Coordinates of C-alpha atoms and ligand atoms in Angstrom, one line a residue:
M5 CA 1.3 14.5 5.4
K6 CA -2.1 13.5 4.1
V7 CA -3.1 15.2 0.9
M8 CA -6.7 15.5 -0.2
E9 CA -7.4 16.9 -3.7
C10 CA -10.7 18.7 -4.0
Q11 CA -12.6 19.5 -7.2
T12 CA -14.0 22.9 -6.1
Y13 CA -13.3 25.6 -3.5
E14 CA -16.7 24.7 -2.0
E15 CA -15.6 21.1 -1.5
L16 CA -12.4 22.2 0.1
S17 CA -14.3 24.5 2.4
Q18 CA -16.8 21.8 3.3
K19 CA -14.1 19.2 4.0
A20 CA -12.1 21.6 6.1
A21 CA -15.2 22.6 8.1
R22 CA -16.2 19.0 8.6
I23 CA -12.8 18.2 10.0
A24 CA -12.9 21.2 12.4
A25 CA -16.5 20.4 13.4
D26 CA -15.6 16.8 14.1
T27 CA -12.8 18.0 16.4
I28 CA -15.3 20.1 18.3
I29 CA -17.9 17.3 18.5
E30 CA -15.3 15.0 19.9
K31 CA -13.9 17.6 22.3
P32 CA -16.4 20.5 22.9
D33 CA -13.7 22.6 24.7
A34 CA -11.2 22.2 21.9
V35 CA -8.7 24.9 21.1
L36 CA -9.1 26.0 17.5
G37 CA -6.1 27.7 15.8
L38 CA -7.5 30.1 13.2
A39 CA -6.2 31.9 10.2
T40 CA -7.4 34.9 8.2
G41 CA -7.0 35.8 4.5
G42 CA -9.1 34.7 1.5
T43 CA -8.6 31.0 1.7
P44 CA -10.4 30.1 4.9
E45 CA -13.5 32.4 4.3
G46 CA -15.4 29.5 2.8
T47 CA -14.5 27.3 5.8
Y48 CA -15.9 29.9 8.2
R49 CA -19.1 30.2 6.1
E50 CA -19.5 26.4 6.2
L51 CA -18.9 26.3 10.0
I52 CA -21.5 29.0 10.5
R53 CA -23.9 26.9 8.4
L54 CA -23.2 23.9 10.6
H55 CA -23.9 26.0 13.6
Q56 CA -27.2 27.3 12.2
T57 CA -28.5 24.0 10.7
E58 CA -26.8 21.2 12.7
N59 CA -26.5 22.8 16.1
L60 CA -22.7 22.7 16.1
S61 CA -21.9 24.6 19.3
F62 CA -18.7 26.7 19.9
Q63 CA -19.8 27.6 23.4
N64 CA -16.9 25.9 25.1
V65 CA -14.3 26.4 22.4
T66 CA -11.2 28.6 22.7
T67 CA -9.8 30.2 19.6
V68 CA -6.2 31.3 19.0
N69 CA -5.4 33.3 15.9
L70 CA -2.1 33.0 14.1
D71 CA -1.3 36.6 13.6
E72 CA -2.2 40.3 13.6
Y73 CA -0.9 43.5 11.9
A74 CA 1.1 45.8 14.1
G75 CA -0.4 49.3 14.7
L76 CA -4.0 48.5 13.9
S77 CA -6.6 48.7 16.6
S78 CA -9.1 45.9 16.9
N79 CA -11.8 48.2 15.4
D80 CA -9.8 48.9 12.3
P81 CA -11.6 47.1 9.4
N82 CA -8.3 45.8 8.1
S83 CA -7.2 44.3 11.4
Y84 CA -7.5 40.5 11.8
H85 CA -9.6 41.2 15.0
F86 CA -12.1 42.8 12.7
Y87 CA -11.9 40.1 10.1
M88 CA -12.6 37.4 12.7
N89 CA -15.6 39.1 14.2
D90 CA -17.0 40.0 10.8
R91 CA -16.5 36.6 9.0
F92 CA -16.9 34.2 11.9
F93 CA -17.3 35.1 15.6
Q94 CA -20.4 37.3 15.4
H95 CA -22.2 34.5 13.6
I96 CA -21.6 31.7 16.1
D97 CA -22.1 31.1 19.9
S98 CA -18.4 31.2 21.0
K99 CA -17.5 33.3 24.0
P100 CA -15.6 36.6 23.2
S101 CA -13.6 36.0 26.4
R102 CA -12.1 32.9 24.8
H103 CA -11.1 34.5 21.5
Y104 CA -7.4 35.2 21.5
I105 CA -5.6 37.2 18.8
P106 CA -2.2 39.0 19.3
N107 CA -2.7 42.6 20.2
G108 CA -1.1 44.6 17.4
N109 CA -1.6 47.8 19.2
A110 CA 0.3 46.8 22.3
D111 CA 2.9 49.4 23.5
D112 CA 5.5 46.8 23.8
L113 CA 5.2 44.4 20.9
E114 CA 8.0 42.1 22.1
A115 CA 6.3 41.7 25.5
E116 CA 3.0 41.1 23.7
C117 CA 4.7 38.3 21.7
R118 CA 6.0 36.7 24.9
R119 CA 2.6 37.0 26.5
Y120 CA 0.9 35.4 23.5
E121 CA 3.4 32.6 23.3
Q122 CA 2.8 31.8 27.0
L123 CA -0.9 31.9 26.5
V124 CA -0.8 29.4 23.6
E125 CA 1.5 27.2 25.7
S126 CA -0.8 27.4 28.7
L127 CA -3.7 26.2 26.5
G128 CA -1.5 23.2 25.5
G129 CA -1.3 24.4 21.8
A130 CA -4.2 24.2 19.3
D131 CA -6.1 20.9 19.0
I132 CA -6.4 21.8 15.3
Q133 CA -4.7 24.7 13.5
L134 CA -6.1 26.0 10.3
L135 CA -3.4 27.4 7.9
G136 CA -3.3 29.1 4.6
I137 CA 0.0 29.5 2.6
G138 CA 1.6 32.4 1.0
R139 CA 3.0 32.2 -2.6
N140 CA 6.5 32.3 -1.0
G141 CA 5.6 29.5 1.3
H142 CA 4.9 31.6 4.4
I143 CA 2.7 30.2 7.1
G144 CA 1.3 32.7 9.5
F145 CA 3.5 35.7 8.8
N146 CA 6.6 33.6 8.9
E147 CA 8.5 34.7 5.8
P148 CA 11.3 32.7 4.1
G149 CA 14.3 32.5 6.3
T150 CA 12.4 32.3 9.6
P151 CA 14.0 29.7 11.9
F152 CA 11.9 26.5 12.3
N153 CA 12.4 26.9 16.1
S154 CA 10.8 30.4 16.2
R155 CA 8.1 31.3 18.7
T156 CA 5.7 34.2 18.5
H157 CA 7.6 37.2 17.2
V158 CA 7.4 40.5 15.5
V159 CA 8.1 40.4 11.8
T160 CA 8.8 42.9 9.0
L161 CA 6.5 42.0 6.2
N162 CA 8.2 41.5 2.8
E163 CA 7.0 43.4 -0.2
Q164 CA 5.5 40.4 -1.9
T165 CA 3.3 39.8 1.1
R166 CA 2.4 43.4 1.5
K167 CA 1.4 43.5 -2.2
A168 CA -0.7 40.3 -1.9
N169 CA -2.5 41.8 1.1
A170 CA -2.9 45.3 -0.4
R171 CA -6.3 44.1 -1.9
Y172 CA -7.8 44.7 1.5
F173 CA -6.4 48.2 2.0
P174 CA -7.0 51.5 0.2
S175 CA -3.5 51.4 -1.1
I176 CA -0.2 49.5 -0.7
D177 CA 1.1 52.4 1.5
S178 CA -1.5 51.7 4.1
V179 CA -0.5 48.1 4.5
P180 CA 1.3 47.8 7.8
K181 CA 5.0 47.1 7.6
K182 CA 5.1 44.9 10.7
A183 CA 3.0 42.1 12.2
L184 CA 3.0 39.8 15.1
T185 CA 2.8 36.1 14.3
M186 CA 3.0 32.7 16.0
G187 CA 6.4 31.3 15.2
I188 CA 6.9 28.1 13.2
Q189 CA 7.6 26.1 16.4
T190 CA 4.4 27.6 17.9
I191 CA 2.4 26.3 14.9
L192 CA 4.1 22.9 15.1
S193 CA 3.0 22.7 18.8
S194 CA -0.6 22.2 17.5
K195 CA -1.9 18.6 17.8
R196 CA -3.2 18.6 14.3
I197 CA -2.7 20.9 11.3
L198 CA -5.1 21.6 8.4
L199 CA -3.4 23.4 5.6
L200 CA -5.7 24.9 2.9
I201 CA -4.3 25.6 -0.6
S202 CA -6.6 27.1 -3.2
G203 CA -6.1 28.8 -6.5
K204 CA -3.8 28.9 -9.5
S205 CA -1.5 31.4 -7.8
K206 CA -0.7 28.8 -5.1
A207 CA 0.1 25.9 -7.5
E208 CA 3.8 26.5 -7.4
A209 CA 3.8 26.8 -3.6
A210 CA 1.8 23.5 -3.4
R211 CA 4.3 21.8 -5.7
K212 CA 7.3 23.0 -3.6
L213 CA 5.6 21.9 -0.5
L214 CA 4.8 18.4 -1.8
E215 CA 8.0 17.8 -3.9
G216 CA 10.6 20.2 -2.5
A217 CA 13.2 20.1 0.2
I218 CA 12.6 20.8 3.9
T219 CA 14.2 24.2 4.2
E220 CA 13.8 27.4 6.1
D221 CA 13.8 29.1 2.7
F222 CA 10.3 27.7 2.3
P223 CA 8.5 28.0 5.7
A224 CA 5.6 25.6 5.0
S225 CA 8.1 22.8 4.5
A226 CA 8.4 22.7 8.3
L227 CA 5.0 21.0 8.3
H228 CA 6.8 17.8 7.1
L229 CA 8.2 17.7 10.6
H230 CA 4.7 17.3 12.2
A231 CA 3.1 13.9 12.6
D232 CA -0.5 15.0 11.8
V233 CA -0.9 17.3 8.9
T234 CA -3.8 17.3 6.4
V235 CA -3.4 19.3 3.2
L236 CA -6.6 20.2 1.3
I237 CA -5.8 21.4 -2.3
K238 CA -8.0 22.8 -5.0
Ligands
LIG316 C1 -3.4 34.6 7.7 C2 -2.0 34.1 7.5 C3 -1.4 34.0 6.2 C4 -2.3 33.6 5.0 C5 -1.6 33.5 3.7 C6 -2.5 33.2 2.6 O1 -3.7 34.6 9.1 O2 -1.4 33.7 8.4 O3 -0.3 33.1 6.2 O4 -2.8 32.3 5.3 O5 -1.0 34.8 3.4 O6 -3.5 34.2 2.4 P1 -4.7 34.0 1.4 O7 -5.6 32.9 2.0 O8 -5.4 35.4 1.4 O9 -4.1 33.7 0.1

């Protein structure tokens, strides 16, 4: 695990975008694994800037997102489909037919998870997977206790995670109770992983990741089992 300390959130975002951009320059048809939430917003802004000012092209890129809420349509402003279009996709030249996000509105969520897992597998896993981390160590929506060998699955969100995400919703009651997420094994099938940790509220999670034990009680600790992880910390 390679750790890069950054002085500012902007520096973290620029470094993350640079690493993702270099992956695309080296492999124009790269598979980018993407995350939502507050942390990667600066990285998306910086990738958009590289597209606009340095001709970085996403034309042949495929994207696979980590997760989606259950029960929200892709037009719902709180869905991760909406987030991705709003913060990133509509500003670049990637092809919508190559944007993959679990369908939280599928009739059969278990079948949707199997379909998504097979899709990620058929793409050979992400060439680079962007990750944020929850205060409880979650990655994707893999909450503490999730087996390290988990594949894409339906999760019941715990209260801490629902509270943390309530800032995007009118009230905590409207935060969905379930979500679909790549499993930890799915995440580990990525060729390279870029974990972004930003803010005082994540300091304890960062400490546990860097100094604590490898345990299913702290999902991000599974990243120690991967050979190519870069952690950017501010
Ligand atoms: C988002 C995701 C989550 C977030 C985590 C941190 O797709 O999978 O694991 O990365 O909850 O969220 P922020 O960045 O909002 O603190």
